[in-house]
Amino acid sequence: MRKTLSVLVSALALVAATLPATAKDKLTVYTYESFTAEWGPGPQVKKAFEEECNCEVDFVSVADGVALLNRVKLEGAATKADIVLGLDTNLTADAKATGLFVPHGTTAALDVPGGWNDDTFVPYDYGYFAVVYDTEKLKTPPASLKDLVEGDASQKIAIQDPRTSTPGLGLLLWVRSVYGDKAPEAWAKLKDRVLTVTPGWSEAYGLFTKGEAPMVLSYTTSPAYHMVAEKTDRYQAASFSEGHYLQVEVAGVTTTGAKNPLSGKFMAFMTSPKFQDVVPETNWMFPAGKMDKPLDPAFEKLVKPAKTLTFSPEEVAKNRKAWVDEWLTVISK
Amino acid sequence: MTADMPARQGASLRLDKTTFSYGQTRLAFDAEFPAGEITAVMGPSGSGKSTLLNLVAGFEIPLSGHVLINGLDFSAASPSERPVSMVFQENNLFAHLDVFRNVGLGISPSLALTAADRMAIADALARTGLTGKEKRLPRELSGGERQRVALARALVRDRPVLLLDEPFASLGPALREDMLDLVAAVQAERKMTTLFVTHQPEDARRVAAHVVFLENGTVAATGRAHDFFSANGPAAFRRYAGAMNGE
Amino acid sequence: MADRDKQVGAAAIPLPHQAAPPAALRDKRVAAGIAALVFVAVLIGGAFLGLVIESAGDFSGALAAFDSYLFRVVRFTLWQALLSTFLSVLPALFVARALSRHPGFFGRSFILQLFAVPLALPAIVAALGVLALYGRAGYFAEMLTKIGGQDWPGIYGLSGILVAHVFFNLPLCVRLFLEALQTVPADQWRLASQLGMSARPAFRFIEWPALRQALPGVAGLVFMLCITSFTIVLILGGGPRATTLEVAIYQALRFDFDPARAVALTLLQILLTFAVVALLSRLGANTTAEASLSVAPRRYLSIGNGEVALNVLLILLALLFVAGPMVATIAAGLQSELARLAGERAVHLATTTSAALAFLSALLATALSLSLTMARRGLATQRGRNGGRSLLEYATDTGAGFVLVVPPIVIGAGWFLLLRHIGSAFAIAPVMVVAVNAIMAMPFALRAVRPAYDAASERHERLCAQLGITGWARLKLIDWPVLRRPLATAFAFAMALSLGDLGVIALFGSDSLQTLPYLLLARMGSYRTADAAGLALFLGLVCFALILLADRLGKERSS
């Protein structure tokens, strides 16, 4: 008994002795799961920034971008997050409306298609939605969205539900930006080509790699993963002549973070080469800022959209519900 | 059992205008059972014999009236609070517990047994002829032995009222007579006020001092066993017994 | 307690308690059941409260939800759930009967252990397993294409949903029905054998009454599982034509963050389920088997050759159907780098976290279901032959099962909204996961425990009342030895269910609370499909090992 006690006391003393050393300034970043995964950008970003700032970065991760926004909404002004990293442009209008984010004030050079002029959120990477196909199953992929809509209905595609998934919403906006008010008619035709509508990206991509469908809605950068990590050219993105819909991933400083001087430093770091060098081969997206090292050649082989399609966050926020309902009516017939 | 036990007297038992019903059947009992003696409860099937016992034991609560034991009102008391032991026709034992523990539960419902308790259990087992079978499980016993265990438990419980609900109905004639004699002997020692439900007039005649005859949910006749089984017995009972013999 | 033990003096008559409290309250079992109900009510009520407060009186979203699309969703939700229930329950009756007829069937216990695994598989794993067989690129696709003369279209649509639901629920039903069949007293079998009953009358007079008693409960359970199905319906349903209310609730909370609508839709879901379960309860009959001491090992009827063949065929078909997708899952898992996965720290951590959470959930679920079972029985006994069931009794019985149709995400979100004003709500995430998983597993555990408890109670009730064996002593001395095995089954079920759960984790999941299914989905979400397949195999194995362990624990003393 006495021995246990003395061990306990000395252990406590040890802890106490190490305390001052660990009591560094701390930055809390909320982000999504695949960012902090071992193979994601998180570990390298954390190491690089901690070296630079002599501070401690604490990543808190949730399932995805939507969950991220919900978590911040749930916590409200009491949130522990200094920075929220991983929202996309379809969510920023909603996020701004919460009043939980403050202007970023950074003036870094950004390289995002179509330029950037949001005062609250700063982009760190971007990508394009694309139809990824299996070259072993499909010799002639659709060359345009029109081809996809009107082509052979026996060549199926797996898509995601815009009510539950970000890429699902992306496709909805893509069709809308190409077809405008004729979008419902396009969906009525496309419907027969849809194998199934999954709740998230993972399920659809799983069906695709299992060979259930020769096409899946994903990103132009998806083939880069297969080329770099798996050394295979089997999966490719189809280039669509109308252009591809853009997804930009952003970060913002919260009202909590506004009081932490590290927040501003991190936002500047995020657009610097040290962060940007990590992004392409961990997050499999295009960098939004300057890199020090060259992009892997595989990225050069990727589809370069003829045109960048996009709606402003405000347009999305205003019309999302109506467009989703319209989609539902057509596709559930 | 030791000699310094107090001199025993059975408790008086009275059903004071008790009524009960289930479904469409209405029952009403108003009867006094002689203290310290065996009363046979007889009557046709459905006449309310088991219900009467259940009212005394507390498995049923009367709609009105009182269950009085030694003048105290037990109408609303739970079964375990009543000074009553009951032996059922079957399911008297816990199948997964051995004989010793089945009896031991009569002393302590949590089986917290002292050395004195263990002695008492051994005595009760000896009294009922079960010595050496302490470790048996119920399934390793004969039907008669199982009822002996139940009787042994009633002994260790040592409550002044004993209810027997056709406990030997499924035993053969010779075995039944053995058991009846055991009950009679035990009762003579302990002077428990005993109600004994049976269909067999000869069982009643063998052990009972009194008879209560039920018909249609009420007491149709009462009297001393001797008178009941004579030619001048109650007419209702003679009809019933005659019908039984005619079967 | 102790004073009552000792007051049995020689011929001394204890004073009766004149002002005794109502019998219902004196029974500690009922008190335990009430405590369990309060726990469930607080968990769900608190969540609703949080959501309603958050909506701040703005119920426009809730009203707007009731449109023609919702009407179609409701119709489809009910239709697929009813069909799935029917297709799971009906074959299960006969498979359970076949298994109960052949206690010495080769590999019988292995089959039963295997039958507990599907419940533990995350829906996406099960869906991919089913597709590996019956999908467009499945093992059977080539054969089916040849037979059909055209490219096999896969099983997308209602058929796919049904196949997957039956895969999940048939084995569950088999196990629950078997449990019910095992409560048939040995005497009845002896009687049947003496009367020379052949299979048909034996089924009608002995097995069917036991099964019929369990039927409404089991069918209700399966119905609730199917009505709340989400991932399976979306993946295999082929699109929003096949959508359940659960999707709408999920959307309301996740994308639209409209708490009022989520509450309204959840209430609608509960109401619909209530109506269907009320109808299902008419299928059953309260025919508690006559009490009798089970004194001899069961002897079975002599079984004709024709019936043996039929039974074997039934069991094999069920086994093939259930094992098929599992074999496909194993095959896919074996192609991953298992050795590397097994060495990963993240996998170790997730395994430990999953096991700890599932263990605690299962413990709580078993305790809750035992409390409810005891209370229900206690109330039913007090009621006797007179009077109808009270609301309390209903709540301890079918009522508690309705927690299944409250989506975990609703409970989670509600509590977070409620607690965020008090402090860091996310600190209680593990408690939340355990509590929610426990009440979600409780209805299953209830089904496993209840038949055995009721049968034992039927034999012991009067004896315990007479001897004053109550409370803890009763649980330890009387109920535990009899309930050991069903409780172990209940525990294993609950643990398996919690292991595979993703619903609550998806909302609370963070670095501090990574479970195996969460890790699996994270790998899938970053192109690492092979890793995910390996983890699915791993999850299945962990679950199987737990079931084996529970079975062993349950058997130890019951032989």
PDB file of N, CA and C in Angstrom, chain B residues 5 11 21-23 54 59-60 70 73-74 76 78-81 83-86 88 90-96 105 107-111 117 139 153 157-160, chain C residues 1 4-6 8-18 20 26 291-295 385-386 459-460 462-469 473 477-478 481-482 559:
ATOM      1  N   MET B   5     -38.393 -25.926  22.695  1.00  0.00           N
ATOM      2  CA  MET B   5     -39.362 -25.212  21.879  1.00  0.00           C
ATOM      3  C   MET B   5     -40.599 -24.935  22.730  1.00  0.00           C
ATOM      4  N   ALA B  11     -52.804 -22.001  15.179  1.00  0.00           N
ATOM      5  CA  ALA B  11     -53.403 -20.670  15.058  1.00  0.00           C
ATOM      6  C   ALA B  11     -54.843 -20.832  14.599  1.00  0.00           C
ATOM      7  N   SER B  21     -63.617 -13.164  -7.346  1.00  0.00           N
ATOM      8  CA  SER B  21     -64.193 -13.558  -8.638  1.00  0.00           C
ATOM      9  C   SER B  21     -63.109 -13.594  -9.690  1.00  0.00           C
ATOM     10  N   TYR B  22     -63.264 -14.496 -10.600  1.00  0.00           N
ATOM     11  CA  TYR B  22     -62.483 -14.395 -11.826  1.00  0.00           C
ATOM     12  C   TYR B  22     -63.380 -14.750 -12.991  1.00  0.00           C
ATOM     13  N   GLY B  23     -63.290 -13.939 -14.021  1.00  0.00           N
ATOM     14  CA  GLY B  23     -64.193 -14.100 -15.151  1.00  0.00           C
ATOM     15  C   GLY B  23     -65.626 -13.973 -14.656  1.00  0.00           C
ATOM     16  N   ASN B  54     -55.616 -20.447  -1.999  1.00  0.00           N
ATOM     17  CA  ASN B  54     -54.853 -19.303  -2.508  1.00  0.00           C
ATOM     18  C   ASN B  54     -55.184 -18.017  -1.756  1.00  0.00           C
ATOM     19  N   PHE B  59     -51.993 -15.749  -2.500  1.00  0.00           N
ATOM     20  CA  PHE B  59     -51.778 -15.693  -3.951  1.00  0.00           C
ATOM     21  C   PHE B  59     -52.931 -14.976  -4.637  1.00  0.00           C
ATOM     22  N   GLU B  60     -54.066 -14.955  -3.951  1.00  0.00           N
ATOM     23  CA  GLU B  60     -55.192 -14.158  -4.435  1.00  0.00           C
ATOM     24  C   GLU B  60     -55.597 -13.229  -3.298  1.00  0.00           C
ATOM     25  N   ASN B  70     -55.311 -16.058  13.782  1.00  0.00           N
ATOM     26  CA  ASN B  70     -55.236 -15.691  15.196  1.00  0.00           C
ATOM     27  C   ASN B  70     -55.840 -14.310  15.439  1.00  0.00           C
ATOM     28  N   ASP B  73     -55.638  -9.481  10.833  1.00  0.00           N
ATOM     29  CA  ASP B  73     -56.100  -9.401   9.443  1.00  0.00           C
ATOM     30  C   ASP B  73     -54.925  -9.464   8.476  1.00  0.00           C
ATOM     31  N   PHE B  74     -54.853 -10.525   7.698  1.00  0.00           N
ATOM     32  CA  PHE B  74     -53.763 -10.697   6.726  1.00  0.00           C
ATOM     33  C   PHE B  74     -54.245 -10.507   5.293  1.00  0.00           C
ATOM     34  N   ALA B  76     -54.365  -8.285   3.093  1.00  0.00           N
ATOM     35  CA  ALA B  76     -53.582  -7.585   2.080  1.00  0.00           C
ATOM     36  C   ALA B  76     -52.101  -7.947   2.141  1.00  0.00           C
ATOM     37  N   SER B  78     -48.541  -9.863   1.762  1.00  0.00           N
ATOM     38  CA  SER B  78     -47.980 -10.666   0.679  1.00  0.00           C
ATOM     39  C   SER B  78     -47.789 -12.091   1.189  1.00  0.00           C
ATOM     40  N   PRO B  79     -47.699 -13.058   0.275  1.00  0.00           N
ATOM     41  CA  PRO B  79     -47.633 -14.463   0.683  1.00  0.00           C
ATOM     42  C   PRO B  79     -46.536 -14.735   1.705  1.00  0.00           C
ATOM     43  N   SER B  80     -45.363 -14.107   1.507  1.00  0.00           N
ATOM     44  CA  SER B  80     -44.259 -14.455   2.395  1.00  0.00           C
ATOM     45  C   SER B  80     -44.413 -13.837   3.778  1.00  0.00           C
ATOM     46  N   GLU B  81     -45.309 -12.850   3.897  1.00  0.00           N
ATOM     47  CA  GLU B  81     -45.515 -12.227   5.207  1.00  0.00           C
ATOM     48  C   GLU B  81     -46.517 -13.019   6.055  1.00  0.00           C
ATOM     49  N   PRO B  83     -48.197 -16.217   8.018  1.00  0.00           N
ATOM     50  CA  PRO B  83     -47.699 -17.360   8.793  1.00  0.00           C
ATOM     51  C   PRO B  83     -48.184 -18.671   8.187  1.00  0.00           C
ATOM     52  N   VAL B  84     -47.917 -18.848   6.910  1.00  0.00           N
ATOM     53  CA  VAL B  84     -48.531 -19.942   6.158  1.00  0.00           C
ATOM     54  C   VAL B  84     -47.473 -20.660   5.334  1.00  0.00           C
ATOM     55  N   SER B  85     -47.537 -21.997   5.318  1.00  0.00           N
ATOM     56  CA  SER B  85     -46.753 -22.765   4.349  1.00  0.00           C
ATOM     57  C   SER B  85     -47.725 -23.495   3.446  1.00  0.00           C
ATOM     58  N   MET B  86     -47.309 -23.694   2.201  1.00  0.00           N
ATOM     59  CA  MET B  86     -48.213 -24.387   1.289  1.00  0.00           C
ATOM     60  C   MET B  86     -47.423 -25.388   0.463  1.00  0.00           C
ATOM     61  N   PHE B  88     -47.775 -27.528  -2.994  1.00  0.00           N
ATOM     62  CA  PHE B  88     -48.596 -27.580  -4.205  1.00  0.00           C
ATOM     63  C   PHE B  88     -48.631 -28.997  -4.768  1.00  0.00           C
ATOM     64  N   GLU B  90     -47.707 -29.768  -7.782  1.00  0.00           N
ATOM     65  CA  GLU B  90     -46.414 -29.963  -8.430  1.00  0.00           C
ATOM     66  C   GLU B  90     -45.646 -28.644  -8.426  1.00  0.00           C
ATOM     67  N   ASN B  91     -44.454 -28.660  -8.997  1.00  0.00           N
ATOM     68  CA  ASN B  91     -43.621 -27.452  -9.028  1.00  0.00           C
ATOM     69  C   ASN B  91     -43.331 -26.914  -7.631  1.00  0.00           C
ATOM     70  N   ASN B  92     -43.089 -27.819  -6.693  1.00  0.00           N
ATOM     71  CA  ASN B  92     -42.744 -27.371  -5.350  1.00  0.00           C
ATOM     72  C   ASN B  92     -41.259 -27.070  -5.204  1.00  0.00           C
ATOM     73  N   LEU B  93     -40.475 -27.532  -6.196  1.00  0.00           N
ATOM     74  CA  LEU B  93     -39.021 -27.434  -6.048  1.00  0.00           C
ATOM     75  C   LEU B  93     -38.406 -26.634  -7.187  1.00  0.00           C
ATOM     76  N   PHE B  94     -37.264 -26.041  -6.898  1.00  0.00           N
ATOM     77  CA  PHE B  94     -36.477 -25.402  -7.950  1.00  0.00           C
ATOM     78  C   PHE B  94     -35.596 -26.466  -8.592  1.00  0.00           C
ATOM     79  N   ALA B  95     -35.764 -26.632  -9.891  1.00  0.00           N
ATOM     80  CA  ALA B  95     -35.150 -27.767 -10.576  1.00  0.00           C
ATOM     81  C   ALA B  95     -33.631 -27.726 -10.533  1.00  0.00           C
ATOM     82  N   HIS B  96     -33.048 -26.535 -10.430  1.00  0.00           N
ATOM     83  CA  HIS B  96     -31.601 -26.447 -10.515  1.00  0.00           C
ATOM     84  C   HIS B  96     -30.928 -26.457  -9.146  1.00  0.00           C
ATOM     85  N   LEU B 105     -34.111 -22.859   1.540  1.00  0.00           N
ATOM     86  CA  LEU B 105     -34.813 -21.637   1.154  1.00  0.00           C
ATOM     87  C   LEU B 105     -36.003 -21.368   2.066  1.00  0.00           C
ATOM     88  N   ILE B 107     -35.866 -21.472   5.211  1.00  0.00           N
ATOM     89  CA  ILE B 107     -35.371 -20.729   6.374  1.00  0.00           C
ATOM     90  C   ILE B 107     -34.922 -19.336   5.956  1.00  0.00           C
ATOM     91  N   SER B 108     -34.099 -19.283   4.914  1.00  0.00           N
ATOM     92  CA  SER B 108     -33.619 -17.991   4.463  1.00  0.00           C
ATOM     93  C   SER B 108     -33.789 -17.876   2.956  1.00  0.00           C
ATOM     94  N   PRO B 109     -34.575 -16.912   2.517  1.00  0.00           N
ATOM     95  CA  PRO B 109     -34.782 -16.757   1.075  1.00  0.00           C
ATOM     96  C   PRO B 109     -33.511 -16.326   0.340  1.00  0.00           C
ATOM     97  N   SER B 110     -32.453 -16.011   1.075  1.00  0.00           N
ATOM     98  CA  SER B 110     -31.216 -15.706   0.370  1.00  0.00           C
ATOM     99  C   SER B 110     -30.172 -16.786   0.641  1.00  0.00           C
ATOM    100  N   LEU B 111     -30.624 -17.903   1.245  1.00  0.00           N
ATOM    101  CA  LEU B 111     -29.755 -19.040   1.549  1.00  0.00           C
ATOM    102  C   LEU B 111     -28.572 -18.655   2.436  1.00  0.00           C
ATOM    103  N   ASP B 117     -29.163 -23.449  11.459  1.00  0.00           N
ATOM    104  CA  ASP B 117     -30.099 -23.668  10.347  1.00  0.00           C
ATOM    105  C   ASP B 117     -29.812 -25.000   9.669  1.00  0.00           C
ATOM    106  N   ARG B 139     -34.709 -33.728 -10.313  1.00  0.00           N
ATOM    107  CA  ARG B 139     -34.975 -34.685 -11.381  1.00  0.00           C
ATOM    108  C   ARG B 139     -34.459 -36.073 -11.038  1.00  0.00           C
ATOM    109  N   ARG B 153     -39.484 -28.744   3.827  1.00  0.00           N
ATOM    110  CA  ARG B 153     -39.353 -27.296   3.818  1.00  0.00           C
ATOM    111  C   ARG B 153     -40.434 -26.653   4.685  1.00  0.00           C
ATOM    112  N   ARG B 157     -39.802 -24.186   7.867  1.00  0.00           N
ATOM    113  CA  ARG B 157     -40.458 -22.873   7.894  1.00  0.00           C
ATOM    114  C   ARG B 157     -41.221 -22.670   9.184  1.00  0.00           C
ATOM    115  N   ASP B 158     -41.797 -23.792   9.665  1.00  0.00           N
ATOM    116  CA  ASP B 158     -42.398 -23.764  10.988  1.00  0.00           C
ATOM    117  C   ASP B 158     -43.432 -22.658  11.131  1.00  0.00           C
ATOM    118  N   ARG B 159     -44.382 -22.638  10.221  1.00  0.00           N
ATOM    119  CA  ARG B 159     -45.448 -21.648  10.327  1.00  0.00           C
ATOM    120  C   ARG B 159     -46.706 -22.337  10.837  1.00  0.00           C
ATOM    121  N   PRO B 160     -47.538 -21.620  11.540  1.00  0.00           N
ATOM    122  CA  PRO B 160     -48.661 -22.272  12.220  1.00  0.00           C
ATOM    123  C   PRO B 160     -49.801 -22.722  11.300  1.00  0.00           C
TER     124      PRO B 160
ATOM    125  N   MET C   1     -35.113  -6.866   4.663  1.00  0.00           N
ATOM    126  CA  MET C   1     -34.892  -8.217   4.138  1.00  0.00           C
ATOM    127  C   MET C   1     -34.466  -9.157   5.248  1.00  0.00           C
ATOM    128  N   ARG C   4     -36.936  -9.962   7.992  1.00  0.00           N
ATOM    129  CA  ARG C   4     -38.004 -10.865   7.590  1.00  0.00           C
ATOM    130  C   ARG C   4     -37.506 -12.309   7.597  1.00  0.00           C
ATOM    131  N   ASP C   5     -36.238 -12.486   7.287  1.00  0.00           N
ATOM    132  CA  ASP C   5     -35.663 -13.829   7.308  1.00  0.00           C
ATOM    133  C   ASP C   5     -35.852 -14.464   8.668  1.00  0.00           C
ATOM    134  N   LYS C   6     -35.691 -13.645   9.675  1.00  0.00           N
ATOM    135  CA  LYS C   6     -35.556 -14.202  11.021  1.00  0.00           C
ATOM    136  C   LYS C   6     -36.856 -14.204  11.808  1.00  0.00           C
ATOM    137  N   VAL C   8     -39.477 -15.620  11.565  1.00  0.00           N
ATOM    138  CA  VAL C   8     -40.292 -16.812  11.545  1.00  0.00           C
ATOM    139  C   VAL C   8     -40.055 -17.610  12.820  1.00  0.00           C
ATOM    140  N   GLY C   9     -40.382 -17.039  13.902  1.00  0.00           N
ATOM    141  CA  GLY C   9     -40.212 -17.726  15.183  1.00  0.00           C
ATOM    142  C   GLY C   9     -41.170 -18.896  15.276  1.00  0.00           C
ATOM    143  N   ALA C  10     -40.908 -19.773  16.257  1.00  0.00           N
ATOM    144  CA  ALA C  10     -41.758 -20.940  16.410  1.00  0.00           C
ATOM    145  C   ALA C  10     -43.183 -20.502  16.674  1.00  0.00           C
ATOM    146  N   ALA C  11     -44.024 -20.814  15.739  1.00  0.00           N
ATOM    147  CA  ALA C  11     -45.448 -20.536  15.860  1.00  0.00           C
ATOM    148  C   ALA C  11     -45.769 -19.077  16.142  1.00  0.00           C
ATOM    149  N   ALA C  12     -44.766 -18.204  16.113  1.00  0.00           N
ATOM    150  CA  ALA C  12     -45.048 -16.795  16.321  1.00  0.00           C
ATOM    151  C   ALA C  12     -45.703 -16.241  15.071  1.00  0.00           C
ATOM    152  N   ILE C  13     -46.640 -15.393  15.237  1.00  0.00           N
ATOM    153  CA  ILE C  13     -47.332 -14.840  14.072  1.00  0.00           C
ATOM    154  C   ILE C  13     -46.908 -13.395  13.880  1.00  0.00           C
ATOM    155  N   PRO C  14     -46.304 -13.099  12.784  1.00  0.00           N
ATOM    156  CA  PRO C  14     -45.884 -11.718  12.552  1.00  0.00           C
ATOM    157  C   PRO C  14     -47.102 -10.827  12.397  1.00  0.00           C
ATOM    158  N   LEU C  15     -46.941  -9.596  12.777  1.00  0.00           N
ATOM    159  CA  LEU C  15     -48.030  -8.653  12.575  1.00  0.00           C
ATOM    160  C   LEU C  15     -48.141  -8.328  11.096  1.00  0.00           C
ATOM    161  N   PRO C  16     -49.332  -8.403  10.569  1.00  0.00           N
ATOM    162  CA  PRO C  16     -49.472  -8.067   9.149  1.00  0.00           C
ATOM    163  C   PRO C  16     -49.300  -6.567   8.940  1.00  0.00           C
ATOM    164  N   HIS C  17     -48.740  -6.204   7.816  1.00  0.00           N
ATOM    165  CA  HIS C  17     -48.645  -4.776   7.487  1.00  0.00           C
ATOM    166  C   HIS C  17     -49.993  -4.304   7.022  1.00  0.00           C
ATOM    167  N   GLN C  18     -50.617  -3.457   7.828  1.00  0.00           N
ATOM    168  CA  GLN C  18     -51.946  -3.028   7.414  1.00  0.00           C
ATOM    169  C   GLN C  18     -51.881  -1.991   6.311  1.00  0.00           C
ATOM    170  N   ALA C  20     -49.899  -1.573   3.853  1.00  0.00           N
ATOM    171  CA  ALA C  20     -48.917  -1.991   2.861  1.00  0.00           C
ATOM    172  C   ALA C  20     -49.074  -1.172   1.586  1.00  0.00           C
ATOM    173  N   ARG C  26     -44.340  -2.825  -4.327  1.00  0.00           N
ATOM    174  CA  ARG C  26     -43.548  -3.626  -3.415  1.00  0.00           C
ATOM    175  C   ARG C  26     -42.647  -4.596  -4.172  1.00  0.00           C
ATOM    176  N   ALA C 291     -47.214 -24.819 -16.954  1.00  0.00           N
ATOM    177  CA  ALA C 291     -45.993 -24.982 -16.169  1.00  0.00           C
ATOM    178  C   ALA C 291     -45.726 -26.442 -15.881  1.00  0.00           C
ATOM    179  N   SER C 292     -44.521 -26.824 -16.019  1.00  0.00           N
ATOM    180  CA  SER C 292     -44.165 -28.151 -15.550  1.00  0.00           C
ATOM    181  C   SER C 292     -42.669 -28.217 -15.393  1.00  0.00           C
ATOM    182  N   LEU C 293     -42.268 -29.072 -14.492  1.00  0.00           N
ATOM    183  CA  LEU C 293     -40.862 -29.179 -14.171  1.00  0.00           C
ATOM    184  C   LEU C 293     -40.162 -29.909 -15.300  1.00  0.00           C
ATOM    185  N   SER C 294     -39.119 -29.295 -15.816  1.00  0.00           N
ATOM    186  CA  SER C 294     -38.386 -29.960 -16.885  1.00  0.00           C
ATOM    187  C   SER C 294     -37.388 -30.907 -16.234  1.00  0.00           C
ATOM    188  N   VAL C 295     -37.790 -32.152 -16.047  1.00  0.00           N
ATOM    189  CA  VAL C 295     -36.993 -33.036 -15.205  1.00  0.00           C
ATOM    190  C   VAL C 295     -36.095 -33.982 -15.977  1.00  0.00           C
ATOM    191  N   ARG C 385     -55.705 -13.234 -13.644  1.00  0.00           N
ATOM    192  CA  ARG C 385     -56.596 -13.538 -14.753  1.00  0.00           C
ATOM    193  C   ARG C 385     -57.526 -12.383 -15.043  1.00  0.00           C
ATOM    194  N   ASN C 386     -57.559 -11.439 -14.126  1.00  0.00           N
ATOM    195  CA  ASN C 386     -58.509 -10.337 -14.301  1.00  0.00           C
ATOM    196  C   ASN C 386     -57.855  -9.142 -14.989  1.00  0.00           C
ATOM    197  N   ARG C 459     -43.052 -21.451 -13.417  1.00  0.00           N
ATOM    198  CA  ARG C 459     -42.815 -22.547 -12.472  1.00  0.00           C
ATOM    199  C   ARG C 459     -42.535 -22.040 -11.068  1.00  0.00           C
ATOM    200  N   HIS C 460     -41.883 -20.896 -10.971  1.00  0.00           N
ATOM    201  CA  HIS C 460     -41.328 -20.500  -9.680  1.00  0.00           C
ATOM    202  C   HIS C 460     -42.114 -19.434  -8.942  1.00  0.00           C
ATOM    203  N   ARG C 462     -45.139 -18.769  -7.599  1.00  0.00           N
ATOM    204  CA  ARG C 462     -45.842 -18.943  -6.325  1.00  0.00           C
ATOM    205  C   ARG C 462     -44.874 -19.344  -5.230  1.00  0.00           C
ATOM    206  N   LEU C 463     -43.934 -20.201  -5.609  1.00  0.00           N
ATOM    207  CA  LEU C 463     -42.965 -20.681  -4.641  1.00  0.00           C
ATOM    208  C   LEU C 463     -42.146 -19.521  -4.066  1.00  0.00           C
ATOM    209  N   CYS C 464     -41.712 -18.625  -4.982  1.00  0.00           N
ATOM    210  CA  CYS C 464     -40.916 -17.491  -4.518  1.00  0.00           C
ATOM    211  C   CYS C 464     -41.744 -16.566  -3.639  1.00  0.00           C
ATOM    212  N   ALA C 465     -43.017 -16.378  -4.023  1.00  0.00           N
ATOM    213  CA  ALA C 465     -43.884 -15.494  -3.248  1.00  0.00           C
ATOM    214  C   ALA C 465     -44.056 -16.073  -1.856  1.00  0.00           C
ATOM    215  N   GLN C 466     -44.279 -17.367  -1.824  1.00  0.00           N
ATOM    216  CA  GLN C 466     -44.493 -18.037  -0.559  1.00  0.00           C
ATOM    217  C   GLN C 466     -43.266 -17.962   0.354  1.00  0.00           C
ATOM    218  N   LEU C 467     -42.106 -18.200  -0.232  1.00  0.00           N
ATOM    219  CA  LEU C 467     -40.891 -18.254   0.578  1.00  0.00           C
ATOM    220  C   LEU C 467     -40.273 -16.874   0.767  1.00  0.00           C
ATOM    221  N   GLY C 468     -40.876 -15.893   0.150  1.00  0.00           N
ATOM    222  CA  GLY C 468     -40.355 -14.528   0.319  1.00  0.00           C
ATOM    223  C   GLY C 468     -39.015 -14.327  -0.362  1.00  0.00           C
ATOM    224  N   ILE C 469     -38.779 -15.074  -1.441  1.00  0.00           N
ATOM    225  CA  ILE C 469     -37.515 -14.895  -2.166  1.00  0.00           C
ATOM    226  C   ILE C 469     -37.715 -13.748  -3.148  1.00  0.00           C
ATOM    227  N   ALA C 473     -31.665 -11.764  -3.913  1.00  0.00           N
ATOM    228  CA  ALA C 473     -31.587 -13.195  -3.625  1.00  0.00           C
ATOM    229  C   ALA C 473     -32.273 -13.983  -4.722  1.00  0.00           C
ATOM    230  N   LEU C 477     -30.236 -16.703  -6.805  1.00  0.00           N
ATOM    231  CA  LEU C 477     -30.471 -18.114  -6.522  1.00  0.00           C
ATOM    232  C   LEU C 477     -31.412 -18.768  -7.516  1.00  0.00           C
ATOM    233  N   ILE C 478     -32.421 -18.032  -7.932  1.00  0.00           N
ATOM    234  CA  ILE C 478     -33.483 -18.658  -8.713  1.00  0.00           C
ATOM    235  C   ILE C 478     -33.351 -18.328 -10.193  1.00  0.00           C
ATOM    236  N   PRO C 481     -29.403 -18.990 -12.500  1.00  0.00           N
ATOM    237  CA  PRO C 481     -29.044 -20.292 -13.060  1.00  0.00           C
ATOM    238  C   PRO C 481     -29.868 -20.649 -14.289  1.00  0.00           C
ATOM    239  N   VAL C 482     -31.139 -20.248 -14.274  1.00  0.00           N
ATOM    240  CA  VAL C 482     -32.018 -20.577 -15.395  1.00  0.00           C
ATOM    241  C   VAL C 482     -31.752 -19.642 -16.570  1.00  0.00           C
ATOM    242  N   SER C 559     -25.280 -27.398 -18.190  1.00  0.00           N
ATOM    243  CA  SER C 559     -25.359 -28.772 -18.701  1.00  0.00           C
ATOM    244  C   SER C 559     -25.908 -29.745 -17.697  1.00  0.00           C
TER     245      SER C 559
END
